[in-house]
Coordinates of C-alpha atoms in Angstrom, one line a residue:
M311 CA 45.3 67.1 104.4
A312 CA 41.9 68.9 104.0
G313 CA 41.5 69.5 107.8
R314 CA 45.0 70.8 107.7
R315 CA 44.1 73.4 105.1
W316 CA 41.1 74.7 107.1
A317 CA 42.9 74.6 110.6
Q318 CA 44.7 77.3 112.0
H319 CA 48.7 77.5 111.8
E320 CA 50.4 76.1 115.1
G321 CA 52.8 77.9 117.0
D322 CA 52.9 80.4 120.0
S323 CA 53.6 83.3 117.7
F324 CA 50.4 82.2 115.5
T325 CA 48.4 81.9 118.7
Q326 CA 49.1 85.3 119.9
A327 CA 48.5 86.5 116.3
Y328 CA 45.2 84.6 115.9
A329 CA 44.0 85.9 119.3
N330 CA 44.8 89.3 118.9
S331 CA 42.8 89.6 115.3
L332 CA 40.1 87.7 116.7
S333 CA 39.6 89.9 119.7
H334 CA 39.0 92.8 117.2
R335 CA 36.3 90.7 115.4
L336 CA 34.6 88.5 117.7
P337 CA 33.0 91.0 119.9
L338 CA 31.4 92.9 116.7
L339 CA 30.1 89.3 115.4
Y340 CA 28.6 88.6 118.5
M341 CA 27.0 91.9 118.7
V342 CA 25.5 91.3 115.2
V343 CA 24.0 88.1 116.7
V344 CA 22.3 90.1 119.5
F345 CA 20.9 92.7 117.1
D346 CA 19.7 90.1 114.8
A347 CA 18.0 88.0 117.4
L348 CA 16.3 91.2 118.7
L349 CA 15.0 91.9 115.3
V350 CA 13.7 88.5 114.7
A351 CA 12.1 88.5 118.4
L352 CA 10.3 91.8 117.6
R353 CA 8.6 90.5 114.4
F354 CA 7.4 87.3 115.8
R355 CA 6.4 88.6 119.2
S356 CA 2.4 88.6 118.2
E357 CA 2.5 85.3 116.4
A358 CA 4.8 82.8 118.4
P359 CA 4.8 81.6 122.0
I360 CA 6.3 83.8 124.4
W361 CA 9.1 81.5 125.4
L362 CA 10.3 81.6 121.8
T363 CA 10.2 85.4 121.4
L364 CA 11.3 86.3 124.9
F365 CA 13.2 83.6 126.8
V366 CA 15.0 82.0 123.9
P367 CA 16.2 85.1 122.3
L368 CA 17.3 86.5 125.9
L369 CA 19.3 83.1 126.3
L370 CA 21.0 83.7 123.0
G371 CA 21.6 87.3 123.6
S372 CA 23.2 86.7 126.9
F373 CA 25.5 84.0 125.4
A374 CA 26.4 86.3 122.7
I375 CA 27.1 89.3 125.0
W376 CA 29.2 87.2 127.5
R377 CA 31.4 86.0 124.5
A378 CA 31.8 89.4 123.3
F379 CA 32.9 90.7 126.6
Y380 CA 35.1 87.6 127.2
W381 CA 37.1 88.2 123.6
R382 CA 37.4 91.8 124.3
P383 CA 40.8 93.2 123.2
S384 CA 41.9 94.6 126.6
A385 CA 41.1 90.9 128.2
V386 CA 43.0 88.9 125.6
V387 CA 46.1 90.8 125.8
G388 CA 46.6 89.9 129.5
R389 CA 46.2 86.1 128.9
S390 CA 48.8 83.4 128.6
L391 CA 49.6 81.2 125.7
A392 CA 47.8 78.3 127.4
V393 CA 44.7 80.0 128.1
L394 CA 44.8 81.5 124.3
R395 CA 45.4 78.2 122.9
R396 CA 42.6 76.6 124.9
D397 CA 40.3 79.7 124.0
L398 CA 40.9 79.0 120.2
N399 CA 40.1 75.5 120.3
A400 CA 36.9 76.1 122.3
M401 CA 36.0 78.8 120.0
S402 CA 35.6 76.6 117.0
W403 CA 33.0 74.3 118.8
L404 CA 31.2 77.1 120.8
G405 CA 30.8 79.1 117.5
A406 CA 29.3 75.9 115.8
F407 CA 27.1 75.4 118.6
A408 CA 25.6 78.8 118.9
G409 CA 25.4 78.8 115.3
F410 CA 23.1 75.8 115.4
L411 CA 21.2 77.0 118.4
F412 CA 20.3 80.2 116.3
A413 CA 19.3 78.3 113.2
L414 CA 17.3 75.9 115.2
W415 CA 15.4 79.0 117.0
G416 CA 14.6 80.2 113.7
M417 CA 13.3 76.9 112.1
L418 CA 11.1 76.9 115.4
L419 CA 9.6 80.2 114.4
Y420 CA 9.3 79.6 110.7
P421 CA 5.8 77.8 111.0
Y422 CA 4.4 80.6 112.9
G423 CA 5.0 83.2 110.5
D424 CA 3.4 84.0 107.0
V425 CA 5.4 84.2 103.7
A426 CA 7.0 87.6 104.4
E427 CA 7.8 86.7 107.7
Q428 CA 9.4 83.4 106.8
S429 CA 11.4 85.4 104.1
F430 CA 12.7 87.6 106.8
V431 CA 13.8 84.6 108.7
H432 CA 15.6 83.5 105.5
Y433 CA 17.4 86.9 105.3
I434 CA 18.5 87.1 109.1
I435 CA 19.6 83.5 109.1
A436 CA 21.7 84.2 105.7
V437 CA 22.8 87.7 107.2
T438 CA 24.1 86.3 110.2
L439 CA 25.8 83.3 108.5
F440 CA 27.7 85.4 105.9
S441 CA 28.8 87.9 108.7
G442 CA 30.0 84.9 110.9
I443 CA 31.9 83.5 107.6
L444 CA 33.5 86.8 106.8
G445 CA 34.3 88.0 110.3
L446 CA 36.2 84.4 111.0
A447 CA 38.5 84.8 108.0
H448 CA 41.5 84.0 110.5
S449 CA 39.7 81.2 111.7
P450 CA 38.4 79.3 108.6
L451 CA 37.7 75.9 110.5
T452 CA 35.4 77.7 112.9
A453 CA 33.6 79.4 109.7
L454 CA 33.3 76.1 108.0
R455 CA 31.7 74.5 111.1
I456 CA 29.2 77.3 111.9
A457 CA 28.4 77.0 107.9
I458 CA 27.6 73.3 108.5
A459 CA 25.6 74.0 111.7
I460 CA 23.5 76.3 110.1
T461 CA 23.2 75.2 106.6
I462 CA 22.1 71.5 107.1
P463 CA 19.2 72.0 109.8
T464 CA 17.7 75.0 107.7
T465 CA 17.9 73.5 104.3
G466 CA 15.7 70.6 104.8
Q467 CA 12.9 72.7 106.5
I468 CA 13.0 75.4 104.3
L469 CA 12.8 73.1 101.2
F470 CA 9.9 71.0 102.6
S471 CA 8.0 74.0 103.7
G472 CA 6.2 75.0 100.5
H473 CA 7.6 78.5 100.6
P474 CA 7.5 79.6 96.9
N475 CA 11.2 80.7 96.9
A476 CA 12.5 77.9 98.9
V477 CA 14.6 76.2 96.2
L478 CA 16.2 79.6 95.0
V479 CA 16.8 80.7 98.6
M480 CA 18.5 77.5 99.7
M481 CA 20.6 77.6 96.1
V482 CA 21.7 81.3 96.9
Q483 CA 22.4 80.2 100.7
V484 CA 24.7 77.5 99.7
V485 CA 26.4 78.8 97.0
V486 CA 27.3 82.0 98.7
T487 CA 28.2 80.2 101.7
T488 CA 30.7 77.9 99.5
I489 CA 32.3 81.0 97.9
L490 CA 32.5 83.0 101.4
L491 CA 34.1 79.9 102.8
L492 CA 36.7 79.5 99.7
V493 CA 37.3 83.6 100.1
T494 CA 38.0 83.1 104.0
N495 CA 40.2 80.1 103.4
G496 CA 42.2 82.4 100.8
H497 CA 42.2 85.3 103.3
H498 CA 43.7 82.8 106.0
R499 CA 46.4 81.6 103.7
D500 CA 47.5 85.2 103.3
F501 CA 47.2 85.8 106.8
V502 CA 49.5 83.0 107.4
K503 CA 51.9 84.1 104.7
L504 CA 51.8 87.7 106.0
E505 CA 52.3 86.5 109.6
L506 CA 55.1 84.2 108.7
S507 CA 57.0 87.2 106.9
R508 CA 56.2 89.4 110.0
Q509 CA 58.0 86.5 112.2
Q510 CA 61.0 86.3 109.9
L511 CA 61.4 90.1 110.1
V512 CA 61.1 90.1 113.8
R513 CA 63.7 87.1 113.9
R514 CA 65.7 89.4 111.5
E515 CA 65.4 92.3 113.7
R516 CA 66.3 90.1 117.0
E517 CA 69.1 88.8 115.3
A518 CA 70.3 92.2 114.0
A519 CA 69.9 93.4 117.6
Q520 CA 71.8 90.6 119.0
L521 CA 74.3 91.1 116.6
A522 CA 74.5 94.9 117.3
E523 CA 74.8 94.0 121.0
D524 CA 77.7 91.5 120.5
N525 CA 79.5 93.9 118.2
L526 CA 79.1 96.6 121.0
L527 CA 80.4 94.1 123.5
Q528 CA 83.3 93.2 121.2
A529 CA 84.1 96.7 120.7
T530 CA 83.9 98.1 124.2
V531 CA 84.8 95.1 126.3
D532 CA 87.9 92.9 126.7
P533 CA 86.7 89.1 126.5
L534 CA 89.6 87.9 128.8
T535 CA 88.8 90.3 132.0
G536 CA 85.3 91.6 131.5
A537 CA 86.9 95.2 131.8
L538 CA 86.9 97.9 129.1
N539 CA 88.9 97.1 126.1
R540 CA 91.6 99.8 124.6
R541 CA 89.1 101.2 122.3
A542 CA 86.5 101.8 124.9
I543 CA 88.9 103.1 127.8
L544 CA 90.2 105.6 125.1
T545 CA 86.6 106.8 124.4
R546 CA 86.0 107.3 128.1
L547 CA 89.1 109.3 128.4
D548 CA 87.9 111.6 125.6
Q549 CA 84.7 112.2 127.4
E550 CA 86.3 112.7 130.5
L551 CA 88.6 115.4 128.9
E552 CA 85.3 117.2 127.4
R553 CA 83.8 117.2 130.7
P554 CA 83.6 121.0 131.6
G555 CA 85.7 122.5 134.3
S556 CA 89.0 123.9 135.4
P557 CA 92.3 121.6 135.4
D558 CA 92.0 121.1 138.9
T559 CA 88.5 119.3 139.0
K560 CA 89.6 116.9 136.0
A561 CA 89.7 113.1 136.7
W562 CA 93.0 111.5 137.3
L563 CA 94.3 108.7 134.9
A564 CA 96.3 105.9 136.4
L565 CA 98.1 103.4 134.3
V566 CA 99.2 100.1 136.0
D567 CA 101.6 97.6 134.7
L568 CA 102.0 94.1 136.3
D569 CA 105.5 93.5 137.6
G570 CA 106.6 89.8 137.5
F571 CA 103.7 89.0 134.7
K572 CA 106.2 87.6 132.3
H573 CA 107.3 85.3 134.8
V574 CA 104.2 83.7 135.3
N575 CA 103.4 83.5 131.8
D576 CA 107.0 81.6 131.2
T577 CA 106.8 79.7 134.4
Y578 CA 103.3 78.6 134.6
G579 CA 101.9 78.9 131.2
H580 CA 99.5 81.5 129.4
A581 CA 96.4 80.0 131.1
A582 CA 98.0 81.3 134.4
G583 CA 98.5 84.8 132.9
D584 CA 95.0 84.8 132.1
A585 CA 93.6 83.8 135.3
V586 CA 95.9 86.9 136.8
L587 CA 94.7 89.3 134.3
A588 CA 91.1 88.3 135.2
A589 CA 91.9 88.7 139.1
V590 CA 93.5 92.0 138.4
A591 CA 90.1 93.4 136.8
Q592 CA 88.1 91.8 139.9
R593 CA 90.3 93.7 142.2
F594 CA 89.9 97.0 140.2
A595 CA 86.2 96.6 140.5
T596 CA 86.3 96.7 144.3
F597 CA 87.6 100.2 144.6
G598 CA 84.5 102.7 144.8
R599 CA 86.7 105.6 143.6
I600 CA 87.4 104.2 140.3
R601 CA 85.2 105.6 137.6
C602 CA 86.0 103.1 135.1
F603 CA 89.0 101.0 134.1
G604 CA 90.1 98.7 131.4
R605 CA 92.8 96.7 129.7
L606 CA 95.1 98.7 127.3
G607 CA 96.8 95.5 126.1
G608 CA 99.1 92.9 127.4
D609 CA 99.3 93.3 131.4
E610 CA 98.9 97.0 131.2
F611 CA 95.5 98.5 132.8
A612 CA 94.3 102.0 132.8
A613 CA 91.7 103.4 135.4
V614 CA 89.9 106.7 135.7
L615 CA 89.9 108.0 139.1
D616 CA 87.9 110.2 141.2
P617 CA 88.6 114.0 140.2
D618 CA 87.6 115.0 143.8
L619 CA 90.9 113.3 145.2
D620 CA 93.7 115.7 145.8
E621 CA 97.4 114.6 145.0
D622 CA 97.9 113.1 148.5
G623 CA 94.4 111.3 148.2
V624 CA 95.2 110.0 144.6
R625 CA 98.6 108.8 145.7
A626 CA 97.2 106.8 148.7
L627 CA 94.1 105.3 146.3
A628 CA 97.0 104.4 143.9
T629 CA 99.1 102.6 146.8
E630 CA 96.0 100.9 147.7
I631 CA 95.6 99.5 144.3
S632 CA 99.1 98.5 144.0
E633 CA 99.0 96.7 147.5
S634 CA 95.8 94.9 146.5
L635 CA 97.8 93.5 143.1
R636 CA 100.3 91.8 145.7
A637 CA 97.7 89.2 147.3
P638 CA 98.3 85.8 145.6
V639 CA 96.3 84.3 143.0
L640 CA 95.4 80.8 143.0
H641 CA 95.5 79.0 139.7
A642 CA 95.6 74.9 139.3
G643 CA 97.2 74.5 142.5
A644 CA 100.0 77.2 142.1
V645 CA 100.3 80.4 144.1
L646 CA 101.1 83.2 141.7
R647 CA 102.6 86.4 143.3
L648 CA 103.0 89.6 141.3
S649 CA 102.8 93.3 142.1
G650 CA 101.9 96.3 140.2
S651 CA 103.6 99.5 139.4
V652 CA 101.3 102.6 138.8
G653 CA 101.7 105.9 136.9
V654 CA 99.3 108.7 138.0
H655 CA 98.3 112.0 136.1
R656 CA 95.9 114.7 136.2
M657 CA 93.9 115.0 133.0
D658 CA 94.0 118.6 132.6
G659 CA 92.6 119.3 129.2
R660 CA 95.0 117.8 126.8
S661 CA 94.3 115.0 124.3
A662 CA 93.9 111.6 125.5
S663 CA 97.2 110.4 123.8
D664 CA 98.9 113.2 125.7
C665 CA 97.6 112.2 129.2
L666 CA 98.3 108.4 128.4
E667 CA 101.9 109.5 127.4
R668 CA 102.3 111.7 130.7
A669 CA 100.7 108.7 132.7
D670 CA 103.1 106.3 131.1
A671 CA 106.1 108.5 131.9
A672 CA 105.3 108.3 135.6
L673 CA 104.7 104.5 135.3
Y674 CA 108.2 104.4 133.6
K675 CA 109.7 106.1 136.4
A676 CA 107.9 103.9 139.0
K677 CA 109.0 100.8 137.3
E678 CA 112.5 101.9 137.3
Q679 CA 112.1 102.5 141.4
S680 CA 111.0 99.2 142.5
D681 CA 108.2 96.7 142.1
G682 CA 104.9 97.9 143.4
A683 CA 105.9 101.7 143.2
V684 CA 103.6 104.6 142.6
I685 CA 104.4 108.0 140.8
V686 CA 102.2 111.3 140.3
F687 CA 103.5 112.9 137.5
S688 CA 104.9 116.3 138.5
P689 CA 105.6 119.5 136.9
D690 CA 109.4 118.5 136.7
D691 CA 108.3 115.3 135.1
E692 CA 106.5 117.7 132.4
A693 CA 109.8 119.5 131.8
E694 CA 111.9 116.4 131.9
L695 CA 109.2 114.9 129.2
Q696 CA 109.2 117.9 127.1
T697 CA 113.0 118.0 126.9
R698 CA 113.0 114.2 126.1
A699 CA 110.5 114.8 123.4
A700 CA 112.5 117.5 121.8
I701 CA 115.5 115.0 121.8
T702 CA 113.8 112.3 120.6
R703 CA 112.7 114.3 117.8
L704 CA 116.2 115.1 116.9
F705 CA 117.4 111.7 117.5
N706 CA 114.9 110.4 115.1
D707 CA 115.5 113.0 112.4
S708 CA 119.3 113.4 112.7
D709 CA 121.8 111.6 110.5
L710 CA 123.7 109.6 112.8
A711 CA 126.9 109.6 110.9
D712 CA 127.1 113.4 111.3
R713 CA 126.0 113.3 115.0
L714 CA 128.1 110.2 116.4
R715 CA 131.8 109.9 117.7
L716 CA 133.5 107.1 119.3
L717 CA 136.2 107.5 122.2
Y718 CA 138.3 104.5 123.3
Q719 CA 139.5 103.5 126.5
P720 CA 142.1 100.9 127.4
I721 CA 142.1 97.8 129.3
I722 CA 145.3 97.1 131.3
D723 CA 147.0 94.1 132.2
G724 CA 147.4 94.7 135.9
E725 CA 150.5 92.1 136.1
T726 CA 152.6 94.1 133.5
G727 CA 150.8 97.4 133.0
G728 CA 150.6 96.9 129.2
V729 CA 147.3 97.6 127.0
T730 CA 145.7 94.4 126.0
G731 CA 142.9 96.1 124.2
Y732 CA 140.3 99.0 123.8
E733 CA 136.7 99.5 124.5
A734 CA 134.6 101.8 122.1
F735 CA 132.4 104.2 123.7
V736 CA 129.7 106.0 121.4
R737 CA 128.6 109.5 122.0
W738 CA 125.8 111.3 120.2
S739 CA 125.2 114.9 120.2
P740 CA 121.7 116.6 119.5
D741 CA 123.3 119.9 118.9
G742 CA 126.6 119.5 117.8
E743 CA 127.9 121.0 121.0
R744 CA 126.5 118.5 123.9
W745 CA 127.7 115.0 124.0
L746 CA 125.6 112.4 125.6
A747 CA 126.5 108.8 126.8
P748 CA 124.8 105.8 125.8
G749 CA 122.8 106.2 129.1
Q750 CA 121.2 109.3 128.1
F751 CA 120.3 108.2 124.3
M752 CA 120.0 104.6 123.9
A753 CA 116.4 104.5 125.0
L754 CA 115.8 106.9 122.2
A755 CA 117.3 104.5 120.0
D756 CA 114.9 101.9 121.2
A757 CA 111.9 104.2 121.2
T758 CA 112.9 105.1 117.3
G759 CA 113.9 101.8 116.5
R760 CA 117.5 102.6 115.5
T761 CA 119.4 100.5 117.7
G762 CA 120.4 98.1 114.6
E763 CA 121.5 101.0 112.7
L764 CA 123.4 102.5 115.5
T765 CA 125.2 99.2 116.3
R766 CA 126.2 98.7 112.8
M767 CA 127.4 102.1 112.4
V768 CA 129.6 102.0 115.6
M769 CA 131.1 98.6 114.6
A770 CA 132.0 99.9 111.0
R771 CA 133.6 103.1 112.4
A772 CA 135.3 101.5 115.4
L773 CA 136.9 99.1 112.9
R774 CA 137.8 102.0 110.6
E775 CA 139.0 104.2 113.2
C776 CA 140.7 101.9 115.7
P777 CA 142.1 98.7 114.0
A778 CA 143.6 97.3 117.6
W779 CA 144.5 94.1 116.1
H780 CA 147.3 95.4 114.2
Y781 CA 148.8 96.1 117.0
G782 CA 147.9 92.7 118.8
R783 CA 145.1 94.0 121.0
T784 CA 141.4 93.4 121.3
L785 CA 138.4 96.0 120.4
S786 CA 135.5 95.6 122.4
I787 CA 131.9 96.7 121.0
N788 CA 128.8 97.1 123.5
L789 CA 125.6 95.6 122.0
A790 CA 122.2 97.0 122.8
P791 CA 119.8 94.5 124.4
R792 CA 117.8 94.4 121.0
D793 CA 121.2 93.6 119.3
V794 CA 121.4 90.3 121.3
T795 CA 118.0 89.0 120.6
R796 CA 117.3 90.5 117.1
A797 CA 117.9 87.9 114.1
G798 CA 120.6 88.6 111.7
T799 CA 122.6 90.9 113.8
A800 CA 125.5 88.2 113.9
D801 CA 125.8 87.9 110.1
A802 CA 125.6 91.8 109.8
L803 CA 128.5 92.3 112.1
A804 CA 130.2 89.2 110.7
K805 CA 130.1 90.8 107.4
L806 CA 131.2 94.3 108.7
V807 CA 134.3 92.7 110.4
E808 CA 135.3 90.7 107.2
E809 CA 135.2 93.8 105.0
A810 CA 137.4 95.6 107.6
G811 CA 139.9 92.9 107.3
A812 CA 139.6 92.1 110.9
P813 CA 140.0 88.6 112.7
A814 CA 136.6 88.2 114.4
G815 CA 138.6 86.7 117.4
A816 CA 140.0 90.2 118.1
I817 CA 136.5 91.6 118.3
I818 CA 134.9 91.2 122.0
L819 CA 131.2 91.8 121.7
E820 CA 129.9 93.2 125.5
V821 CA 126.5 92.2 126.4
T822 CA 124.5 93.1 129.7
E823 CA 122.3 91.0 131.7
R824 CA 119.1 93.2 130.9
A825 CA 119.7 91.6 127.2
L826 CA 119.6 88.1 128.7
I827 CA 116.9 88.5 131.2
S828 CA 114.3 89.7 128.8
D829 CA 114.2 86.3 126.7
P830 CA 117.0 83.9 127.9
R831 CA 116.5 81.2 125.7
R832 CA 116.6 83.2 122.6
A833 CA 119.6 85.4 124.0
E834 CA 121.8 82.2 124.6
S835 CA 120.8 81.2 121.0
Q836 CA 122.0 84.3 119.5
L837 CA 125.2 84.3 121.4
Q838 CA 126.2 80.8 120.3
T839 CA 125.7 82.2 116.8
F840 CA 128.0 85.2 117.6
R841 CA 130.4 82.6 118.8
S842 CA 130.3 80.5 115.6
K843 CA 131.2 83.6 113.8
G844 CA 134.3 83.9 115.6
F845 CA 133.4 86.7 117.9
R846 CA 134.3 86.7 121.6
I847 CA 131.4 87.4 124.2
A848 CA 131.8 89.4 127.4
L849 CA 129.2 89.7 130.1
D850 CA 129.2 93.6 130.9
D851 CA 128.0 95.1 134.3
F852 CA 128.2 91.6 136.0
G853 CA 127.4 91.8 139.8
A854 CA 124.7 94.8 139.1
G855 CA 121.7 93.0 139.7
W856 CA 122.2 89.5 138.2
S857 CA 119.8 86.9 139.8
S858 CA 121.6 83.9 140.0
L859 CA 125.7 83.2 139.5
S860 CA 125.0 79.7 138.5
Q861 CA 123.1 80.7 135.6
V862 CA 126.5 81.9 134.1
H863 CA 127.7 78.4 133.1
R864 CA 125.0 78.0 130.6
L865 CA 126.1 80.9 128.7
P866 CA 128.7 80.8 125.9
L867 CA 131.1 83.6 127.5
D868 CA 134.7 84.4 127.3
M869 CA 134.6 87.2 129.6
I870 CA 133.0 88.5 132.6
K871 CA 133.2 92.2 133.2
I872 CA 132.7 93.1 137.1
D873 CA 130.6 96.2 137.5
Q874 CA 132.0 99.4 138.6
E875 CA 129.9 99.9 141.7
L876 CA 131.8 96.9 143.0
S877 CA 134.8 98.4 142.0
R878 CA 134.2 101.7 143.7
A879 CA 133.5 99.7 147.0
L880 CA 136.4 97.2 147.0
A881 CA 138.9 99.3 149.2
S882 CA 136.4 99.9 151.7
D883 CA 133.6 97.4 151.8
P884 CA 134.4 93.8 153.0
G885 CA 131.1 92.5 151.3
A886 CA 131.9 93.9 148.1
R887 CA 135.6 92.0 148.3
T888 CA 133.9 88.8 149.0
L889 CA 131.3 89.1 146.0
V890 CA 134.2 89.9 143.6
G891 CA 136.2 86.8 145.1
T892 CA 133.4 84.7 144.3
I893 CA 132.9 86.2 140.9
I894 CA 136.7 85.6 140.1
S895 CA 136.5 82.0 141.7
L896 CA 134.0 81.3 139.2
S897 CA 135.5 82.7 136.3
W898 CA 138.5 80.4 136.9
Q899 CA 136.4 77.6 137.3
L900 CA 134.8 78.3 133.9
G901 CA 137.9 79.0 132.4
I902 CA 137.0 82.4 131.2
D903 CA 138.7 85.9 131.6
C904 CA 137.6 88.3 134.4
T905 CA 138.0 92.3 134.0
I906 CA 136.9 94.8 136.7
E907 CA 135.8 98.1 135.4
G908 CA 135.4 101.6 137.0
V909 CA 139.2 101.5 138.7
E910 CA 139.6 105.2 139.9
D911 CA 142.4 105.1 142.0
A912 CA 145.3 103.0 143.3
A913 CA 143.7 101.4 146.1
Q914 CA 141.1 100.0 144.4
A915 CA 143.8 98.8 141.7
E916 CA 146.0 97.1 144.3
T917 CA 142.9 95.6 145.9
A918 CA 141.7 94.0 142.7
R919 CA 145.1 92.9 142.1
A920 CA 145.3 91.0 145.4
L921 CA 142.1 89.2 144.8
G922 CA 143.6 87.9 141.6
I923 CA 142.0 90.1 138.8
R924 CA 144.5 90.5 135.9
L925 CA 142.3 92.8 133.6
M926 CA 141.4 96.3 134.6
Q927 CA 139.6 99.4 133.2
G928 CA 139.1 102.7 134.6
Y929 CA 140.0 106.3 135.0
H930 CA 143.1 105.2 136.8
F931 CA 144.6 103.7 133.8
G932 CA 143.2 106.2 131.2
H933 CA 140.0 108.2 130.4
P934 CA 138.2 107.5 127.0
E935 CA 139.8 109.3 124.2
P936 CA 139.8 109.8 120.2
A937 CA 141.0 107.0 118.1
H938 CA 144.3 108.9 117.1
V939 CA 145.1 108.9 120.7
A940 CA 144.4 105.2 121.2
L941 CA 146.4 104.4 118.1
A942 CA 149.4 106.7 119.2
A943 CA 149.5 104.9 122.7
M944 CA 149.6 101.6 121.0
A945 CA 152.4 102.3 118.7
A946 CA 154.6 103.7 121.4
D947 CA 153.7 101.0 124.0
P948 CA 157.1 98.9 123.7
L949 CA 155.1 95.8 124.2
T950 CA 153.6 96.3 120.8
E951 CA 156.9 95.1 119.2
T952 CA 156.6 91.8 121.4
V953 CA 153.1 90.9 121.1
S954 CA 151.9 88.2 118.6
L955 CA 149.6 89.8 116.1
W956 CA 146.2 88.2 115.2
A957 CA 146.2 86.0 112.2

């Protein structure tokens, strides 16, 4: 335990600290030895033999100078920890050995001097010893060994030399040496505490720096792909906008959305989707003219492209990027294939959000064209965007009750020519003069989150304006895709029907394939809920892009409505007739009704009738009209008196 109290603290940091501190002390201590040896040799040059006054001090001085040179700070800094550890261990024994030789030399000179010269020896040995102890505060074990190596051989000789002050000299030397050793040991403990505090501070600073680095990494890098994250890419966009220069010298912003990514996730799992995202980031990194890129979220990426590119050049680069994404991604034995649509916009001085809005508008058009399409935002797109923004604000701020109106188009029984029901069409006006069809404003309802409100309002108004069930007819209402997947829609609509006193079986809810494709399982479950409330379900626009006829049998449908594009081609296109015949056959096998939309002339109606279609709808039979026109037509229809009313 005592040895450990005098020993130096272990550890690489302490080894470095001891060595650095001693490198500033030991050279001075060794120069003290040289100076003291020179003084003693000069004092005894005429009394003692030459080998004691010349050769021995020359040997001691040379050793001290060598050790002083060896421990110079510039040399110690460049040494390895292993060498420093060896030097510290060796220093303890070399110091004791050097102290013993110095004391022995003094004792050999002692008999040659008179009382004054002997007192001078006492003084020099004490000064050298005390200097060594004080100078070795960071190596107390070395100080202790030097004290023992000098005190023991000198004590006996001085006590028995007959010097008049021998006892007092030795008492002073022993007492002062002991006190200085205790002081040195205390200094060493303080040094250890200070060094431990410094090391703890260094560790905390290192941990803080690492934490800052980790936070910076989390704040700027997407952990999944290694690309910039949304926050970082938005910061880069701001930096690009702040660069001086004309609009024609600004960088290009490209937004890339992966076509088919949802299919990969749903079919192969999210791990496969993650592999795709990482592969996409790696492919972005191969393009030299991409300044930076990052993941905005989901499967959407943003890239800043070289400003030196003109429109043709940026379109070519964007096409290369899109084509690179078509390369398959291998994951767990599966070959994953997808593409990427690209929207590009020159960042010409607006805010980052404005640039993103325009690039996103170009991306939206690209996705509408085809998978992997590239669209560069144009002045025409700017005009369209401004118009759309103005209409969006109007739609968002408008009172829908004041800006909506409903029109009703008859659905005809082709065999009897009678009306079997009406479909309600909604129109919205931004200014009270222009009336827009759903295709022109439903996207606004989606963007502003008002589709549910719109559907409930249309349902309530149609039930109030056109109670077709009173005349034994049906009333068809179109549902937005979000209505089909939104929880609570069935309950809300059923409550409206109940309040209107209408039989739910007289209400046909029309859904499009878009609503079914976006989330097939949820959509199927919701359709079952609608059916449980008594509603009838019609699949609208069938044949416009349905991926598989075989999927229809899984859905709780009461009717298929053939898309009007097929209707227009019936009289002239054998392929269209073949496809319609297949759809009719499918509906017969499933035991559900089949209606054809968009019948505009007698030839189309006759062809549809020949193919076996009974229910028809289109301008050939009647345009959408206000409710009072539809009600008057039903009241005047002679079949009204013979049809059985809904219970």
